[in-house]
Coordinates of C-alpha atoms in Angstrom, one line a residue:
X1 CA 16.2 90.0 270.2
X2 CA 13.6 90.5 267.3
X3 CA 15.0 91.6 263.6
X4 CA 15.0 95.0 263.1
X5 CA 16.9 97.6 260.9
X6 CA 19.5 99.4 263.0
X7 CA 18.7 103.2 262.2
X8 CA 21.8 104.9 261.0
X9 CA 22.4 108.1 259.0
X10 CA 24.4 108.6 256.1
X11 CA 26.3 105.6 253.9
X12 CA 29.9 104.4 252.7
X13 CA 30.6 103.1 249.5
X14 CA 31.2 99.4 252.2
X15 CA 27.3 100.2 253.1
X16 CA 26.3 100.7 248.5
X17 CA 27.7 97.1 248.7
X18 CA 26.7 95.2 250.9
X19 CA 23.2 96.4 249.9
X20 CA 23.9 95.7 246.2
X21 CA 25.4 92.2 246.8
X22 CA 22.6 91.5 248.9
X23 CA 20.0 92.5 246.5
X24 CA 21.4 90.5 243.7
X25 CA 21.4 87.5 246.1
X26 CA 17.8 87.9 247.0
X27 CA 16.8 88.5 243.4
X28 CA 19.0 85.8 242.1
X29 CA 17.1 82.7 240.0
X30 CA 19.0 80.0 240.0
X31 CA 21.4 78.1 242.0
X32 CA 24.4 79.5 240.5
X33 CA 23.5 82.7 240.8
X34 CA 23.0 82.2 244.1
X35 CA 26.5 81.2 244.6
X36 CA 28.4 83.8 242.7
X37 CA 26.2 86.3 244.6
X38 CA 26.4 84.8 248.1
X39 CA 30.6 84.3 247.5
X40 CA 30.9 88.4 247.1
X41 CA 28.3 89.1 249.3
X42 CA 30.0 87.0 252.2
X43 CA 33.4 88.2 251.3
X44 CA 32.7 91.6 251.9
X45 CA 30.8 90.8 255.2
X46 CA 33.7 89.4 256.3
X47 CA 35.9 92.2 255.9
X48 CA 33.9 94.3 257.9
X49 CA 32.9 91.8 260.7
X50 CA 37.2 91.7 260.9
X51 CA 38.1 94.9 260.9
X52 CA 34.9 95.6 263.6
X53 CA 32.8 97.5 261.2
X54 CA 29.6 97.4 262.4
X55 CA 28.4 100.4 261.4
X56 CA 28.5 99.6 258.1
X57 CA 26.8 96.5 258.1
X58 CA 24.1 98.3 260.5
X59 CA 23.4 101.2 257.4
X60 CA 23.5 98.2 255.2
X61 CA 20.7 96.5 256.8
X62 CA 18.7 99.7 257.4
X63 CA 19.1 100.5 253.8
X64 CA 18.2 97.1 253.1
X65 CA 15.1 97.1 254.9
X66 CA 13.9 99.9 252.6
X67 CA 15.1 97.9 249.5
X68 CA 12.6 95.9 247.3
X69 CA 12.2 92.1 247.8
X70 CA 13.8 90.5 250.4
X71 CA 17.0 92.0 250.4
X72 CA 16.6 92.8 254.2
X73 CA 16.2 89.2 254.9
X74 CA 18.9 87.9 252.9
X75 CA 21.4 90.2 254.2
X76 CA 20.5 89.7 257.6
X77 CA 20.4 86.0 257.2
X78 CA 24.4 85.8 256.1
X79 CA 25.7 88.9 258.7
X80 CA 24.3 86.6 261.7
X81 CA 25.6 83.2 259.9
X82 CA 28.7 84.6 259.4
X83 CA 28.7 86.0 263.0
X84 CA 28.2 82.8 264.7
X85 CA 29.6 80.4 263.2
X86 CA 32.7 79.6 260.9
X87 CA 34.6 76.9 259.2
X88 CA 37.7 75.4 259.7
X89 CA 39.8 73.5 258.5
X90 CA 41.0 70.0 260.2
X91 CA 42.6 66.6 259.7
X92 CA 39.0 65.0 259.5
X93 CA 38.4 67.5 256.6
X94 CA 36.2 70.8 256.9
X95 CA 33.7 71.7 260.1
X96 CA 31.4 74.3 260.8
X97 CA 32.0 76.0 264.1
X98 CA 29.0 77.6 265.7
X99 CA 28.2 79.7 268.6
X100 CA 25.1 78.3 270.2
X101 CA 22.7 79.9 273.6
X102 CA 20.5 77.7 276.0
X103 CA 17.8 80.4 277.4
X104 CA 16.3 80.0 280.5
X105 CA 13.2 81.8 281.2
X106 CA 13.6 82.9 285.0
X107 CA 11.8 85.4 287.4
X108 CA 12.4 85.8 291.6
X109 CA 11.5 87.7 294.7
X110 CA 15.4 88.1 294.8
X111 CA 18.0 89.1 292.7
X112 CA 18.5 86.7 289.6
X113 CA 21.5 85.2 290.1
X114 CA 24.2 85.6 287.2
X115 CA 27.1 83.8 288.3
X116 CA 30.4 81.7 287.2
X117 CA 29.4 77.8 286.6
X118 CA 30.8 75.5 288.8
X119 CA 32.9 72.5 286.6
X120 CA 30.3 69.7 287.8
X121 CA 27.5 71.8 286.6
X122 CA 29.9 72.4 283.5
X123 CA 30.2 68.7 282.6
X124 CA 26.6 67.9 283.4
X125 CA 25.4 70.7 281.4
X126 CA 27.8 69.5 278.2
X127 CA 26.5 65.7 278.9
X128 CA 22.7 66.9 279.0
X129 CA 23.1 69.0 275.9
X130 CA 25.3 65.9 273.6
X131 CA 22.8 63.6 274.7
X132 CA 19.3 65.3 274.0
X133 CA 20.0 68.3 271.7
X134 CA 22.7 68.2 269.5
X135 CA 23.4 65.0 267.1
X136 CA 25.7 62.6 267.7
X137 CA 28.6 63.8 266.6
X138 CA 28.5 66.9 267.2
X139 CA 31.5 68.0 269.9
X140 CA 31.0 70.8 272.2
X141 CA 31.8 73.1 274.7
X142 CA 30.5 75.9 277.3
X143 CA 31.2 79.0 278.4
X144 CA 31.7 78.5 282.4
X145 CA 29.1 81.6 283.0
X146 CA 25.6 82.2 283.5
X147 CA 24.7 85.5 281.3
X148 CA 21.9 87.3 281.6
X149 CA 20.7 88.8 278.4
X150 CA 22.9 92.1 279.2
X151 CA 26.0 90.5 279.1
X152 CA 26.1 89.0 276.2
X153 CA 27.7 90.6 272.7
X154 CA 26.3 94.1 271.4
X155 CA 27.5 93.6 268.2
X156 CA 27.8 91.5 265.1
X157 CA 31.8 91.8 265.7
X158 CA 31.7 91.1 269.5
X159 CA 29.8 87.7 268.4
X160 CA 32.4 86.2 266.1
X161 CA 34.8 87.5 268.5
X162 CA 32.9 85.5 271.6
X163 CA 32.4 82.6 268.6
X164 CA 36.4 82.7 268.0
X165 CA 37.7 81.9 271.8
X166 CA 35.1 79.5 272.3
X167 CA 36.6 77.4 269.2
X168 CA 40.1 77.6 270.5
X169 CA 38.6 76.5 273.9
X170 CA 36.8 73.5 272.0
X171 CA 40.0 72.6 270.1
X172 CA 41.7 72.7 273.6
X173 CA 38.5 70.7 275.2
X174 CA 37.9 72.8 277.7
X175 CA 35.2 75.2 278.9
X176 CA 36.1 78.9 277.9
X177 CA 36.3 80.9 281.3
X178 CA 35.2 84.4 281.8
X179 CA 35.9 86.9 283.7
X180 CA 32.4 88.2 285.9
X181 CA 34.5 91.2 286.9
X182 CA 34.5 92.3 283.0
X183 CA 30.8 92.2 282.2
X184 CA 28.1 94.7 283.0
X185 CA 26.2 94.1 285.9
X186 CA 22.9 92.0 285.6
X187 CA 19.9 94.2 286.3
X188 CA 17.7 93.2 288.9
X189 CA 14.3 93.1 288.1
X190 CA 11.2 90.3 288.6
X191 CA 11.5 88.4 285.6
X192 CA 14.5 87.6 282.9
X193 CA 16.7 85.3 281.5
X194 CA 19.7 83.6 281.6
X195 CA 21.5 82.3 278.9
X196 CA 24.3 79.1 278.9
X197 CA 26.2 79.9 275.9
X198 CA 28.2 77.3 273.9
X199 CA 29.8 75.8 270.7
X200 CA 29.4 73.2 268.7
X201 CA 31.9 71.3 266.1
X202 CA 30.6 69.2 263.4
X203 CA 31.6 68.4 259.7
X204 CA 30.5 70.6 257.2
X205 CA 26.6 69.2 256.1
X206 CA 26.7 66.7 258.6
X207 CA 23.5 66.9 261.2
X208 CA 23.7 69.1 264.2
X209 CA 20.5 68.7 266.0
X210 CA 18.8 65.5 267.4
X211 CA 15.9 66.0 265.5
X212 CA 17.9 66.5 261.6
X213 CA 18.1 62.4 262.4
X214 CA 14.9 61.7 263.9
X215 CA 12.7 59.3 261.9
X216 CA 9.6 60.9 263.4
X217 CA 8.1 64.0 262.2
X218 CA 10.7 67.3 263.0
X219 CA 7.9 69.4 265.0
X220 CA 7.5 65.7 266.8
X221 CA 11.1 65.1 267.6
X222 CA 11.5 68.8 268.4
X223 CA 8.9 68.3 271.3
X224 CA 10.5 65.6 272.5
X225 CA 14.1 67.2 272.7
X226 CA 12.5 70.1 274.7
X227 CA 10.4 67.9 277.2
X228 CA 13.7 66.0 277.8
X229 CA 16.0 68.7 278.3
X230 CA 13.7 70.5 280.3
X231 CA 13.4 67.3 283.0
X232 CA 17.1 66.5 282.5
X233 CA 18.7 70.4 282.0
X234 CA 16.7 71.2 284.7
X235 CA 17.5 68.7 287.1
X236 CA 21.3 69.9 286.9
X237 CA 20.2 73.5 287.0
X238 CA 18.1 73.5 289.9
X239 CA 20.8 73.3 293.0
X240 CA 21.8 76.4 291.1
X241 CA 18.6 78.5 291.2
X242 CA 17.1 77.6 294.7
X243 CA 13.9 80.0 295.1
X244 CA 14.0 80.9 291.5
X245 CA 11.0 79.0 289.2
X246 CA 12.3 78.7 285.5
X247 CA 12.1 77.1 282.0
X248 CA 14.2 76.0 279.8
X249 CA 13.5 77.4 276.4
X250 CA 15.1 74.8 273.1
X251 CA 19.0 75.5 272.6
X252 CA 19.5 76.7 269.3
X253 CA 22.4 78.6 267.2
X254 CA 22.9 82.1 268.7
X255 CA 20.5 84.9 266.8
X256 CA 17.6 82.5 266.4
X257 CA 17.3 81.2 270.2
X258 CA 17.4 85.0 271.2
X259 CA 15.0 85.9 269.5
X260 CA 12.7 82.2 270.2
X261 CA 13.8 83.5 274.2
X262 CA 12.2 87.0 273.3
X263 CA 9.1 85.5 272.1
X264 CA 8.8 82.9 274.9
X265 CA 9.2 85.5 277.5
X266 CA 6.3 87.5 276.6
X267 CA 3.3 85.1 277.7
X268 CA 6.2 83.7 280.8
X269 CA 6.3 86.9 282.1
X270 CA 2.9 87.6 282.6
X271 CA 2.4 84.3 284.4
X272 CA 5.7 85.5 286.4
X273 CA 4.2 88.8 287.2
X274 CA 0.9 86.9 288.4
X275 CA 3.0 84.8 290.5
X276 CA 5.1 87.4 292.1
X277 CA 1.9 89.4 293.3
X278 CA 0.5 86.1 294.7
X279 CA 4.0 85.3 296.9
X280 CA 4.5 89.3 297.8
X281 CA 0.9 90.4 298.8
X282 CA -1.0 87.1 299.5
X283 CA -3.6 88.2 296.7
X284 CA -4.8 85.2 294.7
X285 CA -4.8 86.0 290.6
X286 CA -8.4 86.3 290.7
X287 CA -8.6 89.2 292.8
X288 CA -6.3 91.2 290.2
X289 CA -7.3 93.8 287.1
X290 CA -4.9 94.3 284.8
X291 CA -4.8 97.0 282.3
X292 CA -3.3 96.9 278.9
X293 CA -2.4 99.9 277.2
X294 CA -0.6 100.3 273.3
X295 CA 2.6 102.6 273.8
X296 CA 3.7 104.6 270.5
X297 CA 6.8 106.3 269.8
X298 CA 7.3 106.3 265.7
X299 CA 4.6 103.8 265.8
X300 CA 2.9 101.3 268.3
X301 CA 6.1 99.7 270.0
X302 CA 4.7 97.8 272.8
X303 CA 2.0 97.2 274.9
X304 CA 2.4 97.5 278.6
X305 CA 0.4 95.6 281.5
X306 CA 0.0 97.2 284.5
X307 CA -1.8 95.1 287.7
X308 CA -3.4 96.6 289.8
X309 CA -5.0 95.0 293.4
X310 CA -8.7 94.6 294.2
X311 CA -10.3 98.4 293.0
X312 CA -6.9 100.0 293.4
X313 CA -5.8 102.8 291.2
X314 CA -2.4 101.8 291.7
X315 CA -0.1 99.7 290.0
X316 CA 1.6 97.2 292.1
X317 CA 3.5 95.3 288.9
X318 CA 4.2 95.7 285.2
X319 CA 4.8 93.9 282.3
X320 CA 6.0 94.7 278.4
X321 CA 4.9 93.3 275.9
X322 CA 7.5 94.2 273.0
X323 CA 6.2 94.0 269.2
X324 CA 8.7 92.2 267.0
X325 CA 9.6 93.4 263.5
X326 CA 6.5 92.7 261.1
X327 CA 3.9 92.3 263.7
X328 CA 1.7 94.8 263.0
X329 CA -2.0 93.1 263.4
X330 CA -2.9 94.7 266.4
X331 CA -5.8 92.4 267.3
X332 CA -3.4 89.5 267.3
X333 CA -1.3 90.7 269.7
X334 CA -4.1 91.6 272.3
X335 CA -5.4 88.5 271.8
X336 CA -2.4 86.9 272.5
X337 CA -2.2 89.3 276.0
X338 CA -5.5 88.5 277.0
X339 CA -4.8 84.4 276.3
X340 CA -1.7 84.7 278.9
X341 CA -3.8 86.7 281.4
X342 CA -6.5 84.2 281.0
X343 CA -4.0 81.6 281.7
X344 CA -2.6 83.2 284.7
X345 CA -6.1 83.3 286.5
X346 CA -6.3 87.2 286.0
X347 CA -9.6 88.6 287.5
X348 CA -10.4 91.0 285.3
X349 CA -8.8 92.5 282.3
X350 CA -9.1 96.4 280.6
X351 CA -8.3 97.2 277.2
X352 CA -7.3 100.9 276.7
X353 CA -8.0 101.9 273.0
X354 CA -6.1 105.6 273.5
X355 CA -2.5 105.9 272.6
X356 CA -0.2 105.8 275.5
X357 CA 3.4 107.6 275.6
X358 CA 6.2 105.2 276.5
X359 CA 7.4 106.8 279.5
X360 CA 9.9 106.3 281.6
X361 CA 11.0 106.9 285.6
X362 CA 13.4 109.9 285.2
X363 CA 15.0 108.5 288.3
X364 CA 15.8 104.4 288.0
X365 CA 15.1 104.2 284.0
X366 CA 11.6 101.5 285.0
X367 CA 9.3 101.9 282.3
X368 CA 5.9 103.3 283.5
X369 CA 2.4 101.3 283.0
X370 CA -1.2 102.0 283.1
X371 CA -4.1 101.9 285.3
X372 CA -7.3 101.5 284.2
X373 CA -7.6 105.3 284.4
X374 CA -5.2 105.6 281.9
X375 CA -2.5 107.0 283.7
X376 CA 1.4 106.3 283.8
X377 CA 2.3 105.4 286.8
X378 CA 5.7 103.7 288.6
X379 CA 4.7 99.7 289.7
X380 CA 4.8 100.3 293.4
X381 CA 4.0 97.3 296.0
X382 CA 1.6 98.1 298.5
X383 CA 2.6 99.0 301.6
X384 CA 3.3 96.5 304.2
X385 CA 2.4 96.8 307.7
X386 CA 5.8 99.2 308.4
X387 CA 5.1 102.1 306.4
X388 CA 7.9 100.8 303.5
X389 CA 6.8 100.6 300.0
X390 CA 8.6 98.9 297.0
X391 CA 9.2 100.2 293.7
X392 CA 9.5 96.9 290.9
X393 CA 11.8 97.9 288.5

């Protein structure tokens, strides 16, 4: 979930606001600047986020992204605050409600299971997180689902509505139940994620992570929150996901550990796709090539991987490789590709330097990746023994 403008045409006098507000927040000099301009600024992003406006805050932000300074930034940075999370008002004073996501980082010769939570899991989940992630006292609850990424809010609206019925379901102390039979279904492809999605209560300022009251150094204690809740998440997740290898990425508040996920899953699911080839067609990593090719649309989007078997000119699996908003150093980036399929144990690696089209299969919507010819082609596994092949969407 990388930060980008949302392209939109045309503008309100809502959109000439928030943009204004927002630059005079990110200009701003001094502290009380700063709070006259982020009281207006927030007022008027919570009108829209309540009335379900989310086109105008979308214009906003891609107006905003064309604005001087960092006016994108700033606006962005109080639209998602204000989206997942909120403060109320109780007997112990004021607390800051916020919607949190667990990712998991998961890939499978099966479907990926996204499924209702059983209450054991539930409470052993809630334990886990209190004791390794979140500060002491912090209170919190869980949605009682496993998401993947396509079921989970569109929209800034749809996220402080999500945040909303979680905090009635924390005030109540129980898990927030949803209904599978109201979310889109999970697509089934090799590699994706899954998302446990929360909320936290704690007092306004007070510390929410394990590592805001660490004595040791915060990257430090940050390390050591993962490693644990990696051995101790994933010992109550794995009854769940039987024949399906994951990793648990750092729970964070909603926005940011989407878009920590999105990076994660880059370099994960090369080493997935590597993996998958292994189990499928018995072909050790060293007997692959992969090809990497830049795909443009406006600009250079992505980079796509496409393995291929032995001296095969077809592609048997594909990976993206999406660009994020302000990476633009293109050497970085492949050198980032080749470290992951250097890690994997890839064979051999091809770097194509023309400018590929991202295309698409007319049919099933699976993007299309390269050979070391060049050409777009549908990831197909080779044929087994019966004549059927397999097309890896």
């Amino acid at each position: 979930m990388p930060r980008a403008p949302f392209r939109r045409k045309g503008g309100t006098r809502e959109t000439s606001q928030l943009v204004r507000l927002a630059e005079g927040l990110a200009g701003a000099k001094s502290r009380t600047e700063d709070a006259f301009w982020e009281r207006e600024l927030e007022r008027a992003i919570l009108t829209l986020l309540d009335n379900g406006d989310d086109e105008a805050i979308n214009r906003a932000l891609d107006r905003a992204h064309e604005a001087p300074g960092g006016t994108f930034d700033t606006l962005a940075d109080l639209v998602e605050s204000l989206s997942e999370s909120v403060q109320v008002t109780t007997e112990a004073g004021p607390q800051r409600v916020a919607l949190f996501c667990a990712p998991i980082l998961i890939w499978g010769r099966s479907r990926i299971p996204a499924r209702t939570l059983p209450p054991a899991v539930l409470r052993d989940l809630t334990v886990q997180l209190g004791a390794h992630i979140f500060a002491d006292r912090v209170r919190l609850t869980l949605c009682d689902f496993l998401f993947a990424p396509d079921q989970l809010p569109t929209s800034y609206s749809q996220t402080r509505e999500l945040l909303g019925r979680l905090a009635k379901a924390l005030a109540a102390g129980q898990p927030l139940k949803i209904h599978a039979d109201e979310l889109d279904e999970a697509p089934d492809v090799v590699c994706d994620m899954r998302m446990i999605v929360g909320a936290v209560q704690v007092a306004e300022g007070a510390p929410l992570y394990t590592w805001q009251e660490a004595t040791t150094p915060v990257d430090e204690a940050m390390k050591s929150a993962l490693e644990t809740w990696r051995t101790q998440g994933g010992n109550v997740l794995r009854p769940l996901l039987v024949g399906f290898p994951f990793q648990l990425e750092l729970p964070r508040t909603f926005f940011g550990a989407c878009r920590e996920a999105d990076l994660a899953s880059r370099a994960y699911s090369v080493g997935a796709g590597v993996a998958y080839l292994e189990a499928m067609t018995q072909t050790t990593p060293a007997q692959l090539t992969a090809t990497v090719g830049g795909c443009w649309g406006d600009g250079l989007e992505e980079y796509r991987i496409g393995f291929s078997i032995a001296n095969s000119t077809d592609v048997a699996h594909g990976c993206v490789w999406p660009l994020v908003a302000g990476e633009d150093d293109e050497t970085q980036a492949l050198e980032a590709i080749e470290a992951a399929l250097k890690a994997a144990g890839v064979g051999n690696v091809v770097l194509l330097s023309e400018r590929l089209p991202l295309e698409f299969c007319d049919d099933c919507g699976a993007p299309f990746f390269p050979n070391r010819d060049g050409e777009m082609m549908h990831a197909s596994l080779p044929e087994p023994a019966d004549g059927a092949s397999a097309h890896l969407h």
